[in-house]
Amino acid sequence: MRQISCAFGLLFAALWLAGPALAVEPISGRASVTDGDTLVIRDTKIRLHGIDAPESAQVCQDAGGKDYRCGQKAALALSDKIGEATISCEPRDTDRYGRTVAVCRKGSEDLNGWMVAQGYATAYRRYSQDYVQAEGEARTRKRGIWAGTFDPPSDWRRAKRAGGLETRPEMPKVPEPAPAAPPASCKIKGNINAKGNKIYHEPGSRDYERTRINESKGEKWFCSPADAVKEGWRPAR
């Protein structure tokens, strides 16, 4: 019996000592920012857990309807927030492209949550509910992207990349429906933005090529500007 008890004791001690070695260690160091939800520490690429920021080339509209580079602004905000500080990232997962998915902190402050609360990113509900409350606060206070209008980053990626394929590394690639074809000679695009404003885009205008028509949402094609105005659409600014 003594030998059995001794063996159990040794096994327990071995497991207890091995425990910390099996734990995933935080990744700490100075960070370089790739975009509003991705950074690099010592060659380790880190995707911020539970948030989704506008893409680097993504354009949003401010409170006055003016376009601005919201993805670029998000990346600069994160970079300025971190500065030269050493940050610590707690790994949560590894995505299928080998990136570490983590919660990163500057001191005790959750940088993921800060990005959402300031309106530089949205809560990534598909993967986590951790930052839904922070998003609600940003929306209520009209901070960052919530001051104007924007496409959710995942929608923007679908529309802009790979001919309608979702290309974010951690997302499955799902084909989008082909955009509706215009009727013959009726090529003016009647688009409805996130605020519900009806705006038409004529061929050759700045946003014409990137505008997609979804007829199931009430968007439509027009044969002339007069037809669009008659039905309540206004020209794009």
Coordinates of N, CA and C in Angstrom, one line a residue:
M1 N 0.8 -1.2 0.0 CA 0.0 0.0 0.0 C 0.9 1.3 0.0
R2 N 2.0 1.2 0.8 CA 2.9 2.3 0.9 C 3.5 2.6 -0.5
Q3 N 3.8 1.6 -1.2 CA 4.4 1.8 -2.5 C 3.4 2.4 -3.5
I4 N 2.1 2.0 -3.4 CA 1.1 2.5 -4.3 C 0.9 4.0 -3.9
S5 N 0.8 4.3 -2.6 CA 0.6 5.7 -2.2 C 1.7 6.6 -2.7
C6 N 2.9 6.0 -2.6 CA 4.1 6.8 -3.0 C 4.1 7.1 -4.5
A7 N 3.6 6.0 -5.2 CA 3.6 6.2 -6.7 C 2.6 7.3 -7.1
F8 N 1.4 7.2 -6.4 CA 0.4 8.3 -6.7 C 0.9 9.6 -6.3
G9 N 1.6 9.7 -5.2 CA 2.2 11.0 -4.8 C 3.1 11.5 -5.8
L10 N 4.0 10.7 -6.3 CA 5.0 11.1 -7.3 C 4.3 11.5 -8.6
L11 N 3.2 10.8 -9.0 CA 2.5 11.1 -10.2 C 1.8 12.5 -10.1
F12 N 1.2 12.7 -8.9 CA 0.5 14.0 -8.7 C 1.5 15.2 -8.7
A13 N 2.7 14.9 -8.1 CA 3.7 16.0 -8.1 C 4.2 16.3 -9.5
A14 N 4.4 15.2 -10.3 CA 4.9 15.4 -11.6 C 3.9 16.2 -12.5
L15 N 2.6 15.9 -12.3 CA 1.5 16.6 -13.1 C 1.4 18.1 -12.6
W16 N 1.6 18.3 -11.3 CA 1.5 19.6 -10.8 C 2.6 20.5 -11.3
L17 N 3.8 19.9 -11.3 CA 5.0 20.6 -11.8 C 4.9 20.9 -13.3
A18 N 4.3 19.9 -14.1 CA 4.2 20.1 -15.5 C 3.1 21.1 -15.9
G19 N 2.2 21.4 -15.0 CA 1.0 22.2 -15.4 C 1.5 23.5 -16.0
P20 N 2.3 24.4 -15.3 CA 2.6 25.6 -15.9 C 3.3 25.5 -17.2
A21 N 4.1 24.5 -17.4 CA 4.8 24.3 -18.7 C 3.8 24.1 -19.9
L22 N 2.7 23.5 -19.5 CA 1.7 23.2 -20.6 C 0.8 24.4 -20.9
A23 N 0.8 25.4 -20.0 CA 0.0 26.5 -20.3 C 0.6 27.4 -21.4
V24 N -0.3 28.1 -22.1 CA 0.1 28.9 -23.2 C 0.6 30.2 -22.6
E25 N 1.8 30.6 -22.9 CA 2.4 31.8 -22.4 C 2.0 33.0 -23.1
P26 N 1.8 34.2 -22.5 CA 1.5 35.4 -23.2 C 2.6 35.8 -24.1
I27 N 2.2 36.5 -25.2 CA 3.2 37.0 -26.1 C 3.4 38.5 -25.8
S28 N 4.6 38.9 -25.4 CA 4.8 40.2 -25.0 C 5.9 40.9 -25.8
G29 N 5.8 42.2 -26.0 CA 6.8 42.9 -26.7 C 6.3 44.2 -27.4
R30 N 7.1 44.9 -28.1 CA 6.7 46.0 -28.9 C 6.0 45.5 -30.1
A31 N 4.9 46.2 -30.5 CA 4.1 45.7 -31.7 C 4.1 46.6 -32.8
S32 N 4.1 46.1 -34.0 CA 3.9 46.9 -35.2 C 2.5 46.5 -35.7
V33 N 1.7 47.5 -36.1 CA 0.3 47.4 -36.5 C 0.2 47.2 -38.0
T34 N -0.5 46.1 -38.4 CA -0.8 45.8 -39.8 C -2.1 46.5 -40.2
D35 N -3.1 46.4 -39.4 CA -4.4 47.1 -39.7 C -5.1 47.2 -38.3
G36 N -6.4 47.6 -38.4 CA -7.1 47.9 -37.1 C -7.4 46.7 -36.2
D37 N -7.1 45.5 -36.7 CA -7.3 44.3 -35.8 C -6.2 43.3 -36.0
T38 N -5.1 43.7 -36.5 CA -4.0 42.8 -36.7 C -2.7 43.5 -36.3
L39 N -1.8 42.8 -35.6 CA -0.5 43.4 -35.3 C 0.5 42.2 -35.2
V40 N 1.8 42.6 -35.1 CA 2.9 41.7 -35.2 C 3.8 42.0 -34.0
I41 N 4.1 40.9 -33.2 CA 5.1 41.0 -32.2 C 6.2 39.9 -32.4
R42 N 7.4 40.4 -32.6 CA 8.6 39.5 -32.9 C 8.2 38.4 -33.9
D43 N 7.8 38.8 -35.1 CA 7.4 37.9 -36.2 C 6.2 37.0 -35.9
T44 N 5.5 37.2 -34.8 CA 4.2 36.5 -34.6 C 3.1 37.4 -35.0
K45 N 2.3 37.0 -36.0 CA 1.2 37.7 -36.4 C 0.0 37.4 -35.5
I46 N -0.6 38.5 -35.0 CA -1.7 38.3 -34.0 C -3.0 39.0 -34.5
R47 N -4.1 38.3 -34.5 CA -5.4 38.7 -34.9 C -6.1 39.0 -33.6
L48 N -6.6 40.3 -33.4 CA -7.3 40.6 -32.2 C -8.6 39.9 -32.1
H49 N -8.8 39.2 -31.0 CA -9.9 38.4 -30.7 C -11.2 39.2 -30.6
G50 N -12.3 38.7 -31.2 CA -13.6 39.3 -31.0 C -13.9 40.6 -31.6
I51 N -13.0 41.1 -32.5 CA -13.3 42.4 -33.1 C -13.1 42.3 -34.6
D52 N -13.7 43.3 -35.3 CA -13.5 43.3 -36.8 C -13.4 44.8 -37.2
A53 N -12.3 45.2 -37.7 CA -12.0 46.6 -38.0 C -12.2 46.8 -39.5
P54 N -12.5 48.0 -40.0 CA -12.5 48.2 -41.5 C -11.2 47.9 -42.1
E55 N -11.2 47.4 -43.3 CA -10.0 47.0 -44.0 C -9.2 48.3 -44.4
S56 N -7.9 48.1 -44.7 CA -7.0 49.2 -44.9 C -7.5 50.1 -46.0
A57 N -8.1 49.6 -47.1 CA -8.5 50.4 -48.2 C -10.0 50.8 -48.1
Q58 N -10.6 50.4 -47.0 CA -12.1 50.6 -47.0 C -12.4 52.1 -46.7
V59 N -13.4 52.6 -47.4 CA -13.9 53.9 -47.3 C -15.3 54.0 -46.6
C60 N -15.4 54.9 -45.6 CA -16.7 55.1 -44.9 C -17.1 56.5 -45.2
Q61 N -18.3 56.9 -44.7 CA -18.8 58.2 -44.8 C -18.9 58.8 -43.4
D62 N -18.5 60.1 -43.2 CA -18.6 60.7 -41.9 C -20.0 61.3 -41.7
A63 N -20.2 62.1 -40.6 CA -21.5 62.6 -40.3 C -22.0 63.5 -41.4
G64 N -21.1 64.1 -42.2 CA -21.6 65.0 -43.2 C -21.7 64.3 -44.6
G65 N -21.5 63.0 -44.6 CA -21.6 62.2 -45.9 C -20.3 62.2 -46.7
K66 N -19.2 62.8 -46.1 CA -17.9 62.8 -46.8 C -17.2 61.5 -46.7
D67 N -16.6 61.0 -47.7 CA -15.8 59.8 -47.7 C -14.5 60.0 -46.9
Y68 N -14.1 59.0 -46.2 CA -12.7 59.0 -45.5 C -12.3 57.6 -45.4
R69 N -11.0 57.4 -45.3 CA -10.3 56.1 -45.2 C -10.5 55.6 -43.8
C70 N -11.6 54.9 -43.5 CA -11.9 54.5 -42.1 C -10.9 53.3 -41.7
G71 N -10.5 52.5 -42.7 CA -9.6 51.4 -42.3 C -8.2 51.9 -41.9
Q72 N -7.8 52.9 -42.7 CA -6.5 53.5 -42.4 C -6.6 54.2 -41.1
K73 N -7.7 54.9 -40.8 CA -7.9 55.6 -39.5 C -7.8 54.7 -38.4
A74 N -8.5 53.5 -38.5 CA -8.5 52.5 -37.4 C -7.0 52.0 -37.1
A75 N -6.3 51.7 -38.2 CA -4.9 51.3 -38.0 C -4.0 52.3 -37.3
L76 N -4.2 53.6 -37.7 CA -3.4 54.7 -37.1 C -3.8 54.8 -35.6
A77 N -5.1 54.7 -35.3 CA -5.6 54.8 -34.0 C -5.0 53.8 -33.1
L78 N -4.9 52.5 -33.6 CA -4.4 51.4 -32.8 C -2.9 51.6 -32.6
S79 N -2.2 52.1 -33.7 CA -0.8 52.3 -33.6 C -0.4 53.4 -32.6
D80 N -1.2 54.5 -32.6 CA -1.0 55.6 -31.7 C -1.3 55.2 -30.3
K81 N -2.3 54.4 -30.1 CA -2.7 53.9 -28.7 C -1.5 53.1 -28.1
I82 N -0.9 52.2 -28.9 CA 0.1 51.4 -28.4 C 1.4 52.2 -28.3
G83 N 1.7 53.0 -29.2 CA 3.0 53.8 -29.2 C 4.2 52.9 -29.1
E84 N 5.1 53.3 -28.2 CA 6.3 52.5 -28.0 C 6.2 51.5 -26.8
A85 N 5.0 51.4 -26.3 CA 4.8 50.5 -25.1 C 5.0 49.1 -25.4
T86 N 5.4 48.3 -24.4 CA 5.4 46.9 -24.5 C 4.0 46.4 -24.2
I87 N 3.4 45.6 -25.1 CA 2.0 45.1 -24.8 C 2.1 43.5 -24.6
S88 N 1.1 43.0 -24.0 CA 1.0 41.6 -23.7 C -0.3 41.0 -24.3
C89 N -0.1 39.9 -25.1 CA -1.3 39.3 -25.8 C -1.5 37.9 -25.2
E90 N -2.7 37.6 -24.8 CA -3.1 36.3 -24.3 C -3.7 35.5 -25.4
P91 N -3.1 34.5 -25.9 CA -3.6 33.6 -27.0 C -4.9 32.9 -26.6
R92 N -5.9 33.0 -27.5 CA -7.1 32.3 -27.3 C -7.3 31.1 -28.3
D93 N -6.7 31.3 -29.5 CA -6.9 30.3 -30.5 C -5.8 30.5 -31.6
T94 N -5.8 29.6 -32.6 CA -5.0 29.8 -33.8 C -5.9 29.7 -35.0
D95 N -5.9 30.6 -35.9 CA -6.8 30.5 -37.1 C -6.2 29.6 -38.1
R96 N -6.9 29.3 -39.1 CA -6.5 28.3 -40.1 C -5.3 28.8 -41.0
Y97 N -4.9 30.0 -40.9 CA -3.8 30.6 -41.5 C -2.6 30.7 -40.6
G98 N -2.7 30.1 -39.4 CA -1.6 30.1 -38.5 C -1.4 31.4 -37.6
R99 N -2.3 32.3 -37.7 CA -2.2 33.5 -36.9 C -2.7 33.2 -35.5
T100 N -2.1 33.8 -34.5 CA -2.5 33.7 -33.2 C -3.7 34.7 -32.9
V101 N -4.8 34.2 -32.4 CA -6.0 35.0 -32.1 C -5.8 35.3 -30.6
A102 N -5.8 36.5 -30.2 CA -5.5 36.9 -28.8 C -6.2 38.1 -28.4
V103 N -6.3 38.3 -27.0 CA -6.7 39.5 -26.4 C -5.4 40.2 -26.0
C104 N -5.2 41.4 -26.5 CA -3.9 42.2 -26.2 C -4.2 43.3 -25.3
R105 N -3.3 43.6 -24.4 CA -3.4 44.6 -23.4 C -2.2 45.5 -23.3
K106 N -2.5 46.8 -23.1 CA -1.4 47.8 -22.8 C -1.6 48.1 -21.3
G107 N -0.7 47.5 -20.5 CA -0.9 47.6 -19.1 C -2.1 46.7 -18.7
S108 N -3.1 47.3 -18.1 CA -4.3 46.5 -17.8 C -5.4 46.8 -18.8
E109 N -5.2 47.6 -19.7 CA -6.3 48.0 -20.6 C -6.4 47.1 -21.8
D110 N -7.6 46.6 -22.0 CA -7.9 45.7 -23.1 C -7.9 46.5 -24.4
L111 N -6.9 46.3 -25.3 CA -6.9 47.0 -26.6 C -8.0 46.6 -27.5
N112 N -8.4 45.3 -27.5 CA -9.5 44.9 -28.3 C -10.8 45.7 -28.0
G113 N -11.1 45.7 -26.7 CA -12.2 46.4 -26.2 C -12.2 47.9 -26.5
W114 N -11.0 48.5 -26.4 CA -10.8 49.9 -26.6 C -11.1 50.3 -28.1
M115 N -10.6 49.4 -29.0 CA -10.9 49.7 -30.4 C -12.4 49.7 -30.7
V116 N -13.1 48.8 -30.1 CA -14.6 48.8 -30.3 C -15.3 49.9 -29.6
A117 N -14.9 50.2 -28.4 CA -15.6 51.3 -27.6 C -15.3 52.6 -28.2
Q118 N -14.2 52.8 -28.9 CA -13.9 54.1 -29.6 C -14.5 54.2 -31.0
G119 N -15.1 53.1 -31.5 CA -15.8 53.2 -32.8 C -14.8 52.9 -33.9
Y120 N -13.7 52.3 -33.6 CA -12.7 52.0 -34.7 C -12.9 50.6 -35.2
A121 N -13.7 49.8 -34.5 CA -13.9 48.4 -34.9 C -15.3 48.0 -34.4
T122 N -15.8 46.9 -35.0 CA -17.1 46.4 -34.6 C -16.9 45.1 -33.8
A123 N -17.9 44.7 -33.0 CA -17.8 43.4 -32.3 C -18.0 42.3 -33.3
Y124 N -17.1 41.3 -33.3 CA -17.2 40.3 -34.3 C -18.0 39.1 -33.7
R125 N -19.3 39.3 -33.8 CA -20.3 38.4 -33.2 C -20.2 37.0 -33.7
R126 N -19.7 36.8 -34.9 CA -19.6 35.5 -35.4 C -18.7 34.6 -34.6
Y127 N -17.8 35.3 -33.8 CA -16.8 34.5 -33.1 C -16.9 34.8 -31.6
S128 N -17.5 35.9 -31.2 CA -17.4 36.2 -29.7 C -18.5 37.3 -29.4
Q129 N -19.0 37.2 -28.2 CA -20.0 38.2 -27.7 C -19.3 39.2 -26.7
D130 N -17.9 39.1 -26.6 CA -17.2 39.8 -25.6 C -17.3 41.3 -25.7
Y131 N -17.4 41.8 -26.9 CA -17.4 43.3 -27.1 C -18.7 43.9 -27.6
V132 N -19.8 43.2 -27.4 CA -21.1 43.7 -27.9 C -21.5 44.9 -27.1
Q133 N -21.3 44.9 -25.8 CA -21.6 46.0 -25.0 C -20.8 47.2 -25.3
A134 N -19.5 47.0 -25.6 CA -18.6 48.2 -26.0 C -19.1 48.7 -27.3
E135 N -19.5 47.9 -28.2 CA -20.1 48.4 -29.5 C -21.3 49.2 -29.3
G136 N -22.2 48.7 -28.4 CA -23.4 49.5 -28.1 C -23.1 50.9 -27.6
E137 N -22.1 51.0 -26.8 CA -21.7 52.3 -26.2 C -21.2 53.2 -27.3
A138 N -20.4 52.6 -28.2 CA -19.8 53.4 -29.3 C -21.0 53.9 -30.3
R139 N -21.9 53.0 -30.5 CA -23.0 53.3 -31.4 C -23.9 54.4 -30.8
T140 N -24.2 54.3 -29.5 CA -25.0 55.3 -28.8 C -24.4 56.7 -28.8
R141 N -23.0 56.7 -28.6 CA -22.3 58.0 -28.5 C -21.8 58.4 -29.8
K142 N -22.1 57.7 -30.9 CA -21.7 58.0 -32.3 C -20.2 58.3 -32.4
R143 N -19.5 57.3 -31.9 CA -18.0 57.4 -31.9 C -17.5 56.8 -33.2
G144 N -16.4 57.3 -33.7 CA -15.8 56.7 -34.9 C -16.7 56.4 -36.1
I145 N -16.7 55.2 -36.5 CA -17.5 54.9 -37.7 C -19.0 55.0 -37.5
W146 N -19.4 55.0 -36.2 CA -20.8 55.2 -35.9 C -21.3 56.6 -36.1
A147 N -20.4 57.6 -36.3 CA -20.8 59.0 -36.5 C -21.4 59.1 -37.9
G148 N -21.1 58.3 -38.8 CA -21.6 58.4 -40.1 C -22.2 57.1 -40.6
T149 N -21.8 56.7 -41.8 CA -22.3 55.4 -42.4 C -21.1 54.6 -42.9
F150 N -21.3 53.3 -42.8 CA -20.2 52.4 -43.3 C -20.8 51.0 -43.6
D151 N -20.1 50.2 -44.4 CA -20.4 48.8 -44.6 C -19.7 48.0 -43.6
P152 N -20.4 47.0 -42.9 CA -19.7 46.2 -42.0 C -18.5 45.6 -42.7
P153 N -17.3 45.5 -42.1 CA -16.1 45.0 -42.7 C -16.3 43.7 -43.5
S154 N -17.0 42.8 -42.9 CA -17.2 41.5 -43.6 C -18.0 41.7 -44.9
D155 N -19.0 42.6 -45.0 CA -19.7 42.9 -46.2 C -18.8 43.5 -47.2
W156 N -18.0 44.4 -46.7 CA -17.1 45.2 -47.6 C -16.1 44.2 -48.3
R157 N -15.6 43.2 -47.5 CA -14.7 42.2 -48.1 C -15.4 41.4 -49.1
R158 N -16.6 41.0 -48.9 CA -17.3 40.2 -49.8 C -17.5 40.9 -51.2
A159 N -17.8 42.2 -51.1 CA -18.1 43.0 -52.3 C -16.9 43.4 -53.0
K160 N -15.8 43.6 -52.3 CA -14.6 44.2 -53.0 C -13.5 43.2 -53.4
R161 N -13.5 42.0 -52.8 CA -12.4 41.1 -53.1 C -12.8 39.8 -53.8
A162 N -11.9 39.4 -54.6 CA -12.0 38.0 -55.2 C -13.3 37.8 -55.9
G163 N -13.9 38.8 -56.6 CA -15.1 38.6 -57.4 C -16.3 38.2 -56.5
G164 N -16.4 38.7 -55.3 CA -17.5 38.3 -54.4 C -17.3 37.2 -53.5
L165 N -16.0 36.8 -53.3 CA -15.7 35.8 -52.3 C -15.2 36.4 -51.0
E166 N -15.6 35.8 -49.9 CA -15.1 36.3 -48.6 C -13.7 35.8 -48.5
T167 N -12.8 36.8 -48.2 CA -11.3 36.4 -48.2 C -10.6 36.7 -46.9
R168 N -11.3 37.1 -45.9 CA -10.6 37.2 -44.6 C -10.1 35.8 -44.2
P169 N -8.8 35.7 -43.8 CA -8.2 34.4 -43.6 C -9.0 33.4 -42.7
E170 N -9.7 34.0 -41.7 CA -10.3 33.1 -40.8 C -11.8 32.7 -41.2
M171 N -12.2 33.3 -42.3 CA -13.6 33.1 -42.7 C -13.7 32.1 -43.8
P172 N -14.7 31.2 -43.9 CA -14.9 30.3 -45.0 C -15.2 31.1 -46.2
K173 N -14.7 30.6 -47.4 CA -14.9 31.3 -48.6 C -16.3 30.9 -49.2
V174 N -17.3 31.8 -49.1 CA -18.6 31.5 -49.6 C -18.9 32.4 -50.8
P175 N -19.3 31.8 -51.9 CA -19.6 32.7 -53.0 C -20.8 33.6 -52.7
E176 N -20.8 34.8 -53.2 CA -21.9 35.8 -53.1 C -22.7 35.6 -54.3
P177 N -24.0 35.9 -54.3 CA -24.9 35.9 -55.5 C -24.3 36.9 -56.5
A178 N -24.4 36.6 -57.7 CA -24.0 37.6 -58.8 C -24.9 38.8 -58.7
P179 N -24.3 40.0 -58.9 CA -25.1 41.2 -58.9 C -26.1 41.2 -60.0
A180 N -27.2 41.9 -59.8 CA -28.3 42.0 -60.8 C -27.8 42.7 -62.0
A181 N -28.1 42.2 -63.2 CA -27.7 42.8 -64.4 C -28.7 44.0 -64.8
P182 N -28.1 45.1 -65.3 CA -29.0 46.2 -65.6 C -29.9 45.9 -66.8
P183 N -31.1 46.4 -66.9 CA -31.9 46.3 -68.1 C -31.2 47.1 -69.2
A184 N -31.5 46.7 -70.4 CA -30.9 47.3 -71.6 C -31.1 48.8 -71.5
S185 N -30.0 49.6 -71.7 CA -30.0 51.1 -71.7 C -30.4 51.8 -70.4
C186 N -30.7 51.0 -69.4 CA -31.0 51.6 -68.1 C -29.8 51.2 -67.1
K187 N -28.9 52.1 -67.1 CA -27.6 51.8 -66.4 C -27.4 52.6 -65.1
I188 N -28.3 53.5 -64.7 CA -28.2 54.3 -63.5 C -28.5 53.4 -62.3
K189 N -27.6 53.4 -61.3 CA -27.8 52.6 -60.2 C -28.5 53.3 -59.0
G190 N -29.6 52.8 -58.6 CA -30.3 53.4 -57.5 C -30.0 52.6 -56.2
N191 N -29.1 53.1 -55.4 CA -28.6 52.4 -54.2 C -29.2 53.0 -52.9
I192 N -29.4 52.2 -51.9 CA -29.9 52.6 -50.6 C -28.8 52.4 -49.6
N193 N -28.4 53.5 -49.0 CA -27.2 53.4 -48.0 C -27.7 52.9 -46.6
A194 N -26.7 52.8 -45.7 CA -27.0 52.3 -44.4 C -28.0 53.2 -43.6
K195 N -28.1 54.4 -43.9 CA -29.1 55.3 -43.3 C -30.5 55.3 -43.9
G196 N -30.6 54.6 -45.0 CA -31.8 54.5 -45.7 C -32.0 55.5 -46.8
N197 N -30.9 56.3 -47.1 CA -31.0 57.4 -48.1 C -30.9 56.7 -49.5
K198 N -31.8 57.2 -50.4 CA -31.9 56.7 -51.7 C -31.0 57.6 -52.6
I199 N -29.9 57.0 -53.2 CA -28.9 57.7 -53.9 C -28.7 57.0 -55.3
Y200 N -28.7 57.8 -56.3 CA -28.4 57.2 -57.6 C -27.0 57.6 -58.1
H201 N -26.4 56.6 -58.9 CA -25.0 56.8 -59.4 C -25.1 56.6 -60.9
E202 N -24.6 57.6 -61.6 CA -24.6 57.5 -63.1 C -23.3 56.9 -63.5
P203 N -23.3 56.3 -64.7 CA -22.0 55.7 -65.2 C -20.9 56.8 -65.3
G204 N -19.7 56.4 -64.9 CA -18.6 57.3 -64.9 C -18.4 58.1 -63.6
S205 N -19.4 58.1 -62.7 CA -19.3 58.8 -61.5 C -18.3 58.0 -60.5
R206 N -17.9 58.7 -59.5 CA -16.8 58.2 -58.6 C -17.1 56.8 -58.1
D207 N -18.3 56.6 -57.5 CA -18.6 55.3 -56.9 C -19.4 54.4 -57.7
Y208 N -19.6 54.7 -59.0 CA -20.4 53.8 -59.8 C -19.9 52.4 -59.9
E209 N -18.7 52.2 -60.1 CA -18.2 50.8 -60.3 C -18.3 50.0 -59.0
R210 N -18.1 50.6 -57.9 CA -18.1 49.8 -56.6 C -19.5 49.6 -56.0
T211 N -20.5 50.3 -56.6 CA -21.8 50.2 -56.1 C -22.5 48.9 -56.7
R212 N -23.1 48.2 -55.8 CA -23.8 46.9 -56.2 C -25.3 47.1 -55.9
I213 N -26.1 46.6 -56.8 CA -27.6 46.7 -56.7 C -28.2 45.5 -56.2
N214 N -28.9 45.6 -55.1 CA -29.6 44.4 -54.5 C -31.1 44.7 -54.6
E215 N -31.7 44.1 -55.5 CA -33.1 44.4 -55.8 C -34.0 43.9 -54.7
S216 N -33.6 42.9 -53.9 CA -34.4 42.4 -52.8 C -34.5 43.5 -51.7
K217 N -33.6 44.4 -51.7 CA -33.6 45.5 -50.6 C -34.3 46.7 -51.2
G218 N -34.9 46.7 -52.3 CA -35.6 47.9 -52.9 C -34.7 48.7 -53.8
E219 N -33.4 48.3 -54.0 CA -32.6 49.0 -54.9 C -32.9 48.7 -56.4
K220 N -32.6 49.6 -57.3 CA -33.1 49.4 -58.6 C -32.3 50.1 -59.6
W221 N -32.5 49.9 -60.9 CA -31.9 50.5 -62.0 C -32.8 51.6 -62.6
F222 N -32.2 52.7 -63.1 CA -33.0 53.7 -63.7 C -32.5 54.0 -65.1
C223 N -33.4 54.5 -66.0 CA -33.0 54.8 -67.4 C -32.6 56.2 -67.5
S224 N -32.9 57.1 -66.6 CA -32.5 58.5 -66.7 C -32.5 59.1 -65.3
P225 N -31.7 60.2 -65.1 CA -31.8 60.8 -63.8 C -33.2 61.3 -63.4
A226 N -33.9 61.8 -64.4 CA -35.3 62.3 -64.1 C -36.1 61.2 -63.5
D227 N -36.0 59.9 -64.0 CA -36.8 58.8 -63.5 C -36.4 58.6 -62.0
A228 N -35.1 58.7 -61.7 CA -34.6 58.4 -60.4 C -35.2 59.5 -59.4
V229 N -35.1 60.7 -59.8 CA -35.6 61.8 -59.0 C -37.1 61.7 -58.8
K230 N -37.8 61.4 -59.8 CA -39.2 61.2 -59.7 C -39.6 60.2 -58.7
E231 N -38.8 59.2 -58.5 CA -39.1 58.1 -57.5 C -38.5 58.3 -56.1
G232 N -37.9 59.5 -56.0 CA -37.3 59.8 -54.6 C -35.9 59.6 -54.4
W233 N -35.1 59.3 -55.5 CA -33.7 59.2 -55.4 C -33.0 60.5 -55.6
R234 N -31.9 60.7 -54.9 CA -31.1 61.9 -55.1 C -29.7 61.6 -55.8
P235 N -29.1 62.5 -56.5 CA -27.8 62.2 -57.1 C -26.7 62.0 -56.0
A236 N -25.7 61.2 -56.3 CA -24.6 61.0 -55.4 C -23.8 62.3 -55.3
R237 N -23.3 62.6 -54.1 CA -22.5 63.8 -54.0 C -21.0 63.6 -54.4

